[in-house]
mmCIF file of C-alpha atoms and ligand atoms in Angstrom:
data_model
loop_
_atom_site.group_PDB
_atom_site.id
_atom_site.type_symbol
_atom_site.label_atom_id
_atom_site.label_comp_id
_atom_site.label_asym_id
_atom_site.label_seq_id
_atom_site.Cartn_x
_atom_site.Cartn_y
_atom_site.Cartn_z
ATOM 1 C CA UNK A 22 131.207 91.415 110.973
ATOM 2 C CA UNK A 23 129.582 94.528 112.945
ATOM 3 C CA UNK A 24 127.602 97.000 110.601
ATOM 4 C CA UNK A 25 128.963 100.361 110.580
ATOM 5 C CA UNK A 26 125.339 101.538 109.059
ATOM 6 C CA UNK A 27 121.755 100.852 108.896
ATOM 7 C CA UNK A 28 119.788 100.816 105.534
ATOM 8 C CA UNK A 29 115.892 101.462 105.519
ATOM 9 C CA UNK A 30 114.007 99.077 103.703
ATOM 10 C CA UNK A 31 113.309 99.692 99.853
ATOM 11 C CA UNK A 32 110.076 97.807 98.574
ATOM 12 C CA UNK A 33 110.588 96.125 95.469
ATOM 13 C CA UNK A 34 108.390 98.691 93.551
ATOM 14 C CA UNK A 35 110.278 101.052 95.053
ATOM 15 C CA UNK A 36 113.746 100.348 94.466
ATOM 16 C CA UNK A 37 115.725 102.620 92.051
ATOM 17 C CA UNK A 38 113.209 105.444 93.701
ATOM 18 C CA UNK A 39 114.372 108.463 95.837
ATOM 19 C CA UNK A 40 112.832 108.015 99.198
ATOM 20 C CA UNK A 41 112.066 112.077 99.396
ATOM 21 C CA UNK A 42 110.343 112.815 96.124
ATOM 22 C CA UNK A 43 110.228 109.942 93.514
ATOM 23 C CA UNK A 44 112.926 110.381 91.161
ATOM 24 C CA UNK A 45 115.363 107.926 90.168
ATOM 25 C CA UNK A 46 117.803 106.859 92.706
ATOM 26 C CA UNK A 47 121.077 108.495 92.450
ATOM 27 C CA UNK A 48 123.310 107.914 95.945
ATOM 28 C CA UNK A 49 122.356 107.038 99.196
ATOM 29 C CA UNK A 50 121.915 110.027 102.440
ATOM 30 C CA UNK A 51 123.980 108.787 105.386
ATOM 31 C CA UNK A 52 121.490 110.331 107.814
ATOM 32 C CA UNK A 53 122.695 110.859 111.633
ATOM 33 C CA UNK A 54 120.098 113.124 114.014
ATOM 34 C CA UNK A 55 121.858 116.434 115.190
ATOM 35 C CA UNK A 56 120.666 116.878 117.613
ATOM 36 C CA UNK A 57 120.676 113.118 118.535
ATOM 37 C CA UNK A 58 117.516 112.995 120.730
ATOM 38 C CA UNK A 59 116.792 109.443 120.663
ATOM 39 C CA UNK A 60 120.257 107.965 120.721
ATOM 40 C CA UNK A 61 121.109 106.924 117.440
ATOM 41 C CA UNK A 62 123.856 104.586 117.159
ATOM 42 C CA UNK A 63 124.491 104.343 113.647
ATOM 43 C CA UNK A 64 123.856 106.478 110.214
ATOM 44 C CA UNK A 65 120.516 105.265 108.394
ATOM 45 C CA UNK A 66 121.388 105.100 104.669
ATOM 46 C CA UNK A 67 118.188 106.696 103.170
ATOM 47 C CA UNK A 68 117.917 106.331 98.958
ATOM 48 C CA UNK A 69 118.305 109.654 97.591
ATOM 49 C CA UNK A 70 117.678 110.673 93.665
ATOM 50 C CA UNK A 71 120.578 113.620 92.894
ATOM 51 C CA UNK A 72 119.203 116.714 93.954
ATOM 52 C CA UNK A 73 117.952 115.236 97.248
ATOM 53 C CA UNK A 74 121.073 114.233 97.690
ATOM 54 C CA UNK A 75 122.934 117.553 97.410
ATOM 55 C CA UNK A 76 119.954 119.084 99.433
ATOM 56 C CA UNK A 77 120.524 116.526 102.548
ATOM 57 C CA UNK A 78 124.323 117.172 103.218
ATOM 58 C CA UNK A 79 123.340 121.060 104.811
ATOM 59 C CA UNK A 80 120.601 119.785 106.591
ATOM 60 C CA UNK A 81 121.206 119.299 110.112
ATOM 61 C CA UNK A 82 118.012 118.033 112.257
ATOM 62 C CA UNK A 83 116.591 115.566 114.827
ATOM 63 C CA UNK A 84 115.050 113.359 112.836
ATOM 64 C CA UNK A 85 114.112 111.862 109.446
ATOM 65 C CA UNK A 86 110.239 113.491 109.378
ATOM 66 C CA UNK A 87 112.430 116.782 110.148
ATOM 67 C CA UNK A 88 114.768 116.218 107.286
ATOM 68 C CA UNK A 89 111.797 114.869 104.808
ATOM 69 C CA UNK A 90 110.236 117.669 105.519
ATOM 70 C CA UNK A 91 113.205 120.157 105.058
ATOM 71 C CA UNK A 92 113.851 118.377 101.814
ATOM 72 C CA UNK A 93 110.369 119.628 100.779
ATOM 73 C CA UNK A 94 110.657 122.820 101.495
ATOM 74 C CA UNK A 95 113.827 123.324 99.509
ATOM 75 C CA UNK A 96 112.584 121.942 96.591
ATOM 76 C CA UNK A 97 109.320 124.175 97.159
ATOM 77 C CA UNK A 98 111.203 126.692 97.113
ATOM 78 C CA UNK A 99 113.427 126.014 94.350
ATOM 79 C CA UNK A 100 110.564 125.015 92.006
ATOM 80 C CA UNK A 101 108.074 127.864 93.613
ATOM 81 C CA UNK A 102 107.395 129.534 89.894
ATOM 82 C CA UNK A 103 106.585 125.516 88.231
ATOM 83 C CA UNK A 104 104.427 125.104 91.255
ATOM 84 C CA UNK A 105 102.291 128.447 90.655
ATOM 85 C CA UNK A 106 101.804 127.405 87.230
ATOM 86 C CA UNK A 107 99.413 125.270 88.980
ATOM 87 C CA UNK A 108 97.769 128.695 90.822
ATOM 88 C CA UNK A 109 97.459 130.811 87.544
ATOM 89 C CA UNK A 110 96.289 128.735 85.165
ATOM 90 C CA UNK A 111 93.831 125.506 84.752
ATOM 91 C CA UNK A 112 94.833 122.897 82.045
ATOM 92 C CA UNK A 113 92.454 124.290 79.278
ATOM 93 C CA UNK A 114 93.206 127.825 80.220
ATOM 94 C CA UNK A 115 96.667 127.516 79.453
ATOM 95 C CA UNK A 116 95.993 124.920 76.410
ATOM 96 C CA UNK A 117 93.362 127.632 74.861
ATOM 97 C CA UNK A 118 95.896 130.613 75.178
ATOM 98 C CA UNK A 119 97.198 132.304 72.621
ATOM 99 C CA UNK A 120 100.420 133.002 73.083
ATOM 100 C CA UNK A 121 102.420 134.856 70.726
ATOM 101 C CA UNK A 122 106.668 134.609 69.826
ATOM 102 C CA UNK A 123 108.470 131.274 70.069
ATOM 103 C CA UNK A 124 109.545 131.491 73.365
ATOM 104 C CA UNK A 125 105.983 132.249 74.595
ATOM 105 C CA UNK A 126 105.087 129.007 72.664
ATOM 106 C CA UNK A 127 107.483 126.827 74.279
ATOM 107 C CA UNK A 128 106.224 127.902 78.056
ATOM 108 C CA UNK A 129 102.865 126.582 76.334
ATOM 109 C CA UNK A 130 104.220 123.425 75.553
ATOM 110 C CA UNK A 131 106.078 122.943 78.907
ATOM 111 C CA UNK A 132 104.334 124.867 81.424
ATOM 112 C CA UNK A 133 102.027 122.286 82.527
ATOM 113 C CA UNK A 134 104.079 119.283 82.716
ATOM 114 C CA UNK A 135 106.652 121.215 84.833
ATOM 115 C CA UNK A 136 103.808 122.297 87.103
ATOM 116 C CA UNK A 137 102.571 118.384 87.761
ATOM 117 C CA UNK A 138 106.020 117.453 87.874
ATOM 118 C CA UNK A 139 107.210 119.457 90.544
ATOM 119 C CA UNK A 140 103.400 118.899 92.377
ATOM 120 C CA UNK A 141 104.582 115.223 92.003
ATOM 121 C CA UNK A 142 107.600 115.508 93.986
ATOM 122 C CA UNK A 143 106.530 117.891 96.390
ATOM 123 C CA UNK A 144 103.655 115.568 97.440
ATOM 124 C CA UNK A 145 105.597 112.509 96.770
ATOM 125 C CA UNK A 146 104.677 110.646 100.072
ATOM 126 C CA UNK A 147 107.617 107.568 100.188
ATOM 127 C CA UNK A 148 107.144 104.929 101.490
ATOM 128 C CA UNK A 149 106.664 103.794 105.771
ATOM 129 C CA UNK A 150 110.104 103.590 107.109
ATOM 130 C CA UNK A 151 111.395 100.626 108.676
ATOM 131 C CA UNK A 152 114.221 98.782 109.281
ATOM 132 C CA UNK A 153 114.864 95.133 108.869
ATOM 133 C CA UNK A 154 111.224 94.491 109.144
ATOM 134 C CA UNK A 155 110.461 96.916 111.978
ATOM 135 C CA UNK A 156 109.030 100.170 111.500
ATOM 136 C CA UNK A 157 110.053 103.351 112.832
ATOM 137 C CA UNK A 158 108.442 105.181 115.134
ATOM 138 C CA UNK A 159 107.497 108.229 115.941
ATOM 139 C CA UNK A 160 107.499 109.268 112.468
ATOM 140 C CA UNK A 161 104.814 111.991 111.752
ATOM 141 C CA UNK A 162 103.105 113.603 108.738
ATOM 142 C CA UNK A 163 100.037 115.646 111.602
ATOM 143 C CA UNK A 164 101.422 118.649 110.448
ATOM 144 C CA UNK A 165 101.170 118.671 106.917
ATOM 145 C CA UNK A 166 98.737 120.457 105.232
ATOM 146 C CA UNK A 167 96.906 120.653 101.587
ATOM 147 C CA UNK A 168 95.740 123.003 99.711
ATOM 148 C CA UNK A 169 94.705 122.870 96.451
ATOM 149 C CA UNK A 170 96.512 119.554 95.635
ATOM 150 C CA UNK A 171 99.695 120.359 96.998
ATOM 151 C CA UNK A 172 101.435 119.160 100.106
ATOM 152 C CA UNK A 173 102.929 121.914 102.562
ATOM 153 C CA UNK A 174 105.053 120.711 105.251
ATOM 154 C CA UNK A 175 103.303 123.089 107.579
ATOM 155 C CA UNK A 176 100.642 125.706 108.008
ATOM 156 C CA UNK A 177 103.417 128.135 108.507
ATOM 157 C CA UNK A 178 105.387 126.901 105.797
ATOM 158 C CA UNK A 179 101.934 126.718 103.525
ATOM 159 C CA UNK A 180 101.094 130.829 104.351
ATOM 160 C CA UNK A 181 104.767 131.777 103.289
ATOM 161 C CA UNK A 182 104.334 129.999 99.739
ATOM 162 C CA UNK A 183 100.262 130.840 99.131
ATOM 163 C CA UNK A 184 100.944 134.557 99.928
ATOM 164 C CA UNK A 185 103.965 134.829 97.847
ATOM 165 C CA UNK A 186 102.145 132.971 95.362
ATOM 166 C CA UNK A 187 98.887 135.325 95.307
ATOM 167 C CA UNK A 188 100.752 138.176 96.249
ATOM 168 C CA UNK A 189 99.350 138.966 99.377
ATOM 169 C CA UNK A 190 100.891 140.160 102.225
ATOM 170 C CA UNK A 191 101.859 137.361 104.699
ATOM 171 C CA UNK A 192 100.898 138.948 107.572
ATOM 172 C CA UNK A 193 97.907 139.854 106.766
ATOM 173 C CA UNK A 194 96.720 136.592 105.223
ATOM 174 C CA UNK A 195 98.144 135.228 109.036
ATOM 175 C CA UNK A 196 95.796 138.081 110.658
ATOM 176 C CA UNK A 197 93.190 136.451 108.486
ATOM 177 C CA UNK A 198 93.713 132.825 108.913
ATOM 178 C CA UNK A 199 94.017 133.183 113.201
ATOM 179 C CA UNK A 200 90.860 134.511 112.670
ATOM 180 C CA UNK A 201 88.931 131.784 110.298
ATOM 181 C CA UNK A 202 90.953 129.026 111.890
ATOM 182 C CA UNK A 203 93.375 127.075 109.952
ATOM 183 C CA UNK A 204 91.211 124.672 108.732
ATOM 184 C CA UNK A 205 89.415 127.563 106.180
ATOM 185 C CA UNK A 206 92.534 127.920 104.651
ATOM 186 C CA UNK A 207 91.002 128.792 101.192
ATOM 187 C CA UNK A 208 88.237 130.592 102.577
ATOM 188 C CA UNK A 209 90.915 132.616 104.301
ATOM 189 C CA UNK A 210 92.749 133.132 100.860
ATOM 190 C CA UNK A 211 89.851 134.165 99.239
ATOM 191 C CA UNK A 212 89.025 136.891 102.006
ATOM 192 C CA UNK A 213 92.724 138.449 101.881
ATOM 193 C CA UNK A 214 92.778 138.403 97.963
ATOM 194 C CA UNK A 215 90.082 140.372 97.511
ATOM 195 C CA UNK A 216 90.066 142.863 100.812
ATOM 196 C CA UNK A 217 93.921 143.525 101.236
ATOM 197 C CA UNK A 218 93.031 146.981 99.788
ATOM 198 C CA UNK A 219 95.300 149.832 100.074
ATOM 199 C CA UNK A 220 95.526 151.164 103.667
ATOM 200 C CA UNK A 221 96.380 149.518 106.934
ATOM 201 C CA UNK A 222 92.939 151.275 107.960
ATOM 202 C CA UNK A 223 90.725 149.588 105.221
ATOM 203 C CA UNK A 224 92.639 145.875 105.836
ATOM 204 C CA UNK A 225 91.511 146.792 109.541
ATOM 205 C CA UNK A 226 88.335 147.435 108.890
ATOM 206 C CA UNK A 227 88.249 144.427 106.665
ATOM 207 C CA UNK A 228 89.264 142.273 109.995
ATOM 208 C CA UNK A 229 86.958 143.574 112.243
ATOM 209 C CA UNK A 230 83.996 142.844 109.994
ATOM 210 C CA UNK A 231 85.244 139.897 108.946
ATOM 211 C CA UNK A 232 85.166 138.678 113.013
ATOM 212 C CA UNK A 233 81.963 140.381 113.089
ATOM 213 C CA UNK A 234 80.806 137.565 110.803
ATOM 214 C CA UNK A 235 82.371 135.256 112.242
ATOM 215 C CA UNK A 236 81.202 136.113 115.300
ATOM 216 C CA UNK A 237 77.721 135.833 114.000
ATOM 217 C CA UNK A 238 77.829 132.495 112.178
ATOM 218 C CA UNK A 239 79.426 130.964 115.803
ATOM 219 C CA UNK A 240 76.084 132.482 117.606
ATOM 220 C CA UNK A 241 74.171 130.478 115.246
ATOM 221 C CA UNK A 242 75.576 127.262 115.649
ATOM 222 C CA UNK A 243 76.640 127.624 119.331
ATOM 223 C CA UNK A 244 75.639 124.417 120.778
ATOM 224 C CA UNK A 245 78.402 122.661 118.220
ATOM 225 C CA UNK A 246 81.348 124.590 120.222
ATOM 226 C CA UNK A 247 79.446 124.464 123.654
ATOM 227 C CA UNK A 248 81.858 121.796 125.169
ATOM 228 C CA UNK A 249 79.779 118.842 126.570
ATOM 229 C CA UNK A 250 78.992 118.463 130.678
ATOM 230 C CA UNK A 251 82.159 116.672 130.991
ATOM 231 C CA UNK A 252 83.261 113.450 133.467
ATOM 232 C CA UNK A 253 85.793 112.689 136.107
ATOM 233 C CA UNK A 254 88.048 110.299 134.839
ATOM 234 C CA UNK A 255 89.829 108.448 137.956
ATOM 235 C CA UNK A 256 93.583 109.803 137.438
ATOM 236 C CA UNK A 257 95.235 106.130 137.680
ATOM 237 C CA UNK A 258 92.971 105.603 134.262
ATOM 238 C CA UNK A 259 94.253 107.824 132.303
ATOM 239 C CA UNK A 260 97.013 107.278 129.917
ATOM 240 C CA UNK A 261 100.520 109.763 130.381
ATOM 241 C CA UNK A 262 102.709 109.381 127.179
ATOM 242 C CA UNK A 263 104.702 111.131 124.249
ATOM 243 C CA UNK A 264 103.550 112.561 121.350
ATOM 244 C CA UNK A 265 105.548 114.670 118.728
ATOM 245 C CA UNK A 266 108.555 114.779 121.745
ATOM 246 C CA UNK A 267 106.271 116.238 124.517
ATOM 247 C CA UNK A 268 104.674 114.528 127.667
ATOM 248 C CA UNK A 269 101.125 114.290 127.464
ATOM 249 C CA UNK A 270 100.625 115.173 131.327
ATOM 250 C CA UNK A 271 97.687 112.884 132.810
ATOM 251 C CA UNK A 272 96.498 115.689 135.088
ATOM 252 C CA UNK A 273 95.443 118.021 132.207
ATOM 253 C CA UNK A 274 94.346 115.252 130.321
ATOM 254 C CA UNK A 275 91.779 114.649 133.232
ATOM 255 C CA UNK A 276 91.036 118.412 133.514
ATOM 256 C CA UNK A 277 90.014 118.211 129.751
ATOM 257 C CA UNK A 278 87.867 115.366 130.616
ATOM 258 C CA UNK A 279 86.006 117.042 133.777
ATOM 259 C CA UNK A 280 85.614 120.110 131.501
ATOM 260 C CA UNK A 281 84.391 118.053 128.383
ATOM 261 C CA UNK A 282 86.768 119.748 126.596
ATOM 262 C CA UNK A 283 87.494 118.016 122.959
ATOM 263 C CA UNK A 284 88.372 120.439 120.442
ATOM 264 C CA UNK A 285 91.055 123.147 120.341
ATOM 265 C CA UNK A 286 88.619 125.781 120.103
ATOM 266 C CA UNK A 287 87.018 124.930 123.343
ATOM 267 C CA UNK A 288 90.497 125.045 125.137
ATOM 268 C CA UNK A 289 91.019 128.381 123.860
ATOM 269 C CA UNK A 290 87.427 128.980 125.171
ATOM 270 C CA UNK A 291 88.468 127.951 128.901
ATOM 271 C CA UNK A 292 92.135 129.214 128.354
ATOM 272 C CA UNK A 293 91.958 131.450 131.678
ATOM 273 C CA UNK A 294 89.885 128.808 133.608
ATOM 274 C CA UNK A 295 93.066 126.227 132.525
ATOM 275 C CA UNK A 296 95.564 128.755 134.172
ATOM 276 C CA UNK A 297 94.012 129.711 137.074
ATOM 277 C CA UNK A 298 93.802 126.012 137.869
ATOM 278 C CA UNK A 299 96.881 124.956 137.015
ATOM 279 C CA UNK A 300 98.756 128.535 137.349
ATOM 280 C CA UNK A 301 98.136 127.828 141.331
ATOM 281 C CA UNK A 302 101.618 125.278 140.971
ATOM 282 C CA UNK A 303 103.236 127.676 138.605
ATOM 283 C CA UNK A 304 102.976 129.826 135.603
ATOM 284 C CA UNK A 305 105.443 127.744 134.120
ATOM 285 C CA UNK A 306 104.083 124.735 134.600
ATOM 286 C CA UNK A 307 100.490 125.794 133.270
ATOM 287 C CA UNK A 308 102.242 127.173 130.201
ATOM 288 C CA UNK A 309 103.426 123.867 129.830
ATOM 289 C CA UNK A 310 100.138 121.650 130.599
ATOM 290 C CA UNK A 311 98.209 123.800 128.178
ATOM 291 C CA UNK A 312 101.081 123.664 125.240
ATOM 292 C CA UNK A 313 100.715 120.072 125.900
ATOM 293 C CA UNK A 314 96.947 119.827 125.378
ATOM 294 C CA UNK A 315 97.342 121.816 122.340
ATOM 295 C CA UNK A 316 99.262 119.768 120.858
ATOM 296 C CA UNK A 317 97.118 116.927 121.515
ATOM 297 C CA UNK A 318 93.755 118.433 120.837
ATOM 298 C CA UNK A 319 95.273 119.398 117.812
ATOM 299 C CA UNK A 320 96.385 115.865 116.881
ATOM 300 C CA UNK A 321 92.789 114.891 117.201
ATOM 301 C CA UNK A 322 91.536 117.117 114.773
ATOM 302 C CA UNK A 323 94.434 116.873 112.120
ATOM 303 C CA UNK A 324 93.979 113.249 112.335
ATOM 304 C CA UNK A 325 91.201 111.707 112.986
ATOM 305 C CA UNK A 326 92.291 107.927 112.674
ATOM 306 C CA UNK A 327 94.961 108.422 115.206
ATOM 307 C CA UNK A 328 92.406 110.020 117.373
ATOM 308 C CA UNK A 329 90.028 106.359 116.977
ATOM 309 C CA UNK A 330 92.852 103.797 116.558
ATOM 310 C CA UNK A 331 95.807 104.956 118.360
ATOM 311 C CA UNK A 332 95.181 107.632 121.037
ATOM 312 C CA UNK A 333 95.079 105.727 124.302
ATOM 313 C CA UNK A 334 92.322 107.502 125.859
ATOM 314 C CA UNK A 335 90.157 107.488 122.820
ATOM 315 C CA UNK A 336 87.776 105.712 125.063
ATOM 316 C CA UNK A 337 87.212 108.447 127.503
ATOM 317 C CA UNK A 338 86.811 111.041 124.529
ATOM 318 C CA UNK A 339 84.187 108.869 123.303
ATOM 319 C CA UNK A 340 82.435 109.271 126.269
ATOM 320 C CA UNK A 341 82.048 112.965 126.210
HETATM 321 ZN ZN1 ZN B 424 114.600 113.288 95.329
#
């Protein structure tokens, strides 16, 4: 008899156990990609606790990251006020208060546990995917990002939640962040809570001293960002391949390596000297190259065991 599906596999400490946030099982998700990128055959039946359940059905995406991910964000969103519990209060604070009225008393009582619950589920990691004994590929968390002990499925999708949540305008805290860098995500915070002020002038002004700063502090510690003398790296030994669904071209790998370029912020650095090379071809194709190294650089940074264990020119970067 043919299979008409394919389950994932359930540990035994994990059976009973939605695959998305932890719950208790309810149904199984018959998952099929839309678009179907990498020609799946049959549905994937993934274990799904109620509400993850009713979420799946109007999600339509590529793949299961994509949906896990969507899953999150839905239940961020529906839980958004249980998660800020989290931002406005500490443990003690809210134990200490002194709230008044009996329905005052019963946010007390509850307040906290609904905050670490939905944290739970938000964060809830599953468990690696595989089927009949072989795991999945391909199957990414790079872009995930924490702050404050809660998982965001994105920086993008982190800003949207931490600015509604400390009431400050999203795009400033953006302006703010592209100029920090993502990684100073709370520094960032910090800055736009207590600058946003109450003109477009002053939160300019704010910016440009804030870069001013910035500007400063990089001065100081310039040989950190100074990208090393770099190497040439014969073309035939470097590595072409695919990572997050984009081709990993070997020719700007090797310009990286000639320009002992390692981090994202020294790409940006040598951003025109990338396009005029590579803008001689076509615009298009430079475009391309340099979304490519992006995305790679940026892989590197996000995760640094990938970058030792699994990137397949981690030998070169190790020489620079
Ligand atoms: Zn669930």
């Amino acid at each position: 008899m043919t299979l008409s599906y394919q389950v994932i596999d359930v540990p035994f400490e994990y059976r009973h156990t939605c695959w998305f946030c932890g719950e208790p099982y309810y149904e199984s998700h018959s998952f099929m990609a839309s678009p179907n990128y990498d020609q799946q055959t049959l549905p994937i039946l993934v274990p799904c606790c109620q509400e993850c359940f009713s979420l799946c059905k109007s999600i339509k995406v590529s793949g299961l990251d994509i949906l896990r991910d969507k899953v999150k964000e839905q239940l961020h969103r529906k839980y958004e006020k249980h998660l800020q519990i989290g931002i406005n209060w500490t443990k003690e604070e809210l134990e200490d208060c002194e709230f008044e009225g009996k329905a005052l008393e019963g946010f007390k009582e509850s307040a906290w546990a609904m905050y670490e619950i939905a944290k739970g589920r938000v964060n809830y990691a599953g468990w690696p995917l595989a089927i009949d004994g072989q795991p999945m590929a391909s199957f990414s968390s790079a872009f995930h990002v924490q702050f404050d002990g809660v998982t965001y499925t994105s920086l993008q999708h982190a800003v949207e939640q931490l600015a509604k949540a400390y009431a400050i305008p999203q795009p400033y805290l953006e302006e703010v962040i592209e100029v920090v860098g993502r990684e100073k995500l709370a520094y960032a915070i910090r800055f736009a809570k207590t600058t946003y002020g109450y003109s477009a002038q002053e939160r300019m002004a704010s910016i440009a001293s804030l870069r001013a700063l910035l500007a400063e502090e990089q001065a100081l510690s310039m040989p950190m960002t100074t990208p090393s003398s770099g190497i040439d790296v014969p073309l035939a030994d470097i590595r072409e391949f695919i990572l997050h669904r984009t081709v990993m071209p070997a020719v700007a790998t090797q310009w990286l390596f000639k320009h002992g370029v390692t981090t994202l912020q020294q790409l940006a650095d040598q951003e025109d000297a990338f396009f005029a090379h590579f803008g001689q071809d076509s615009e298009f194709t430079a475009f391309t190259y340099f979304n490519a190294m992006q995305i790679y650089l940026e892989q590197r940074e996000l995760d640094m065991q990938w970058a030792k264990e699994h990137d397949p020119n981690q030998a070169w970067f190790a020489k620079l």
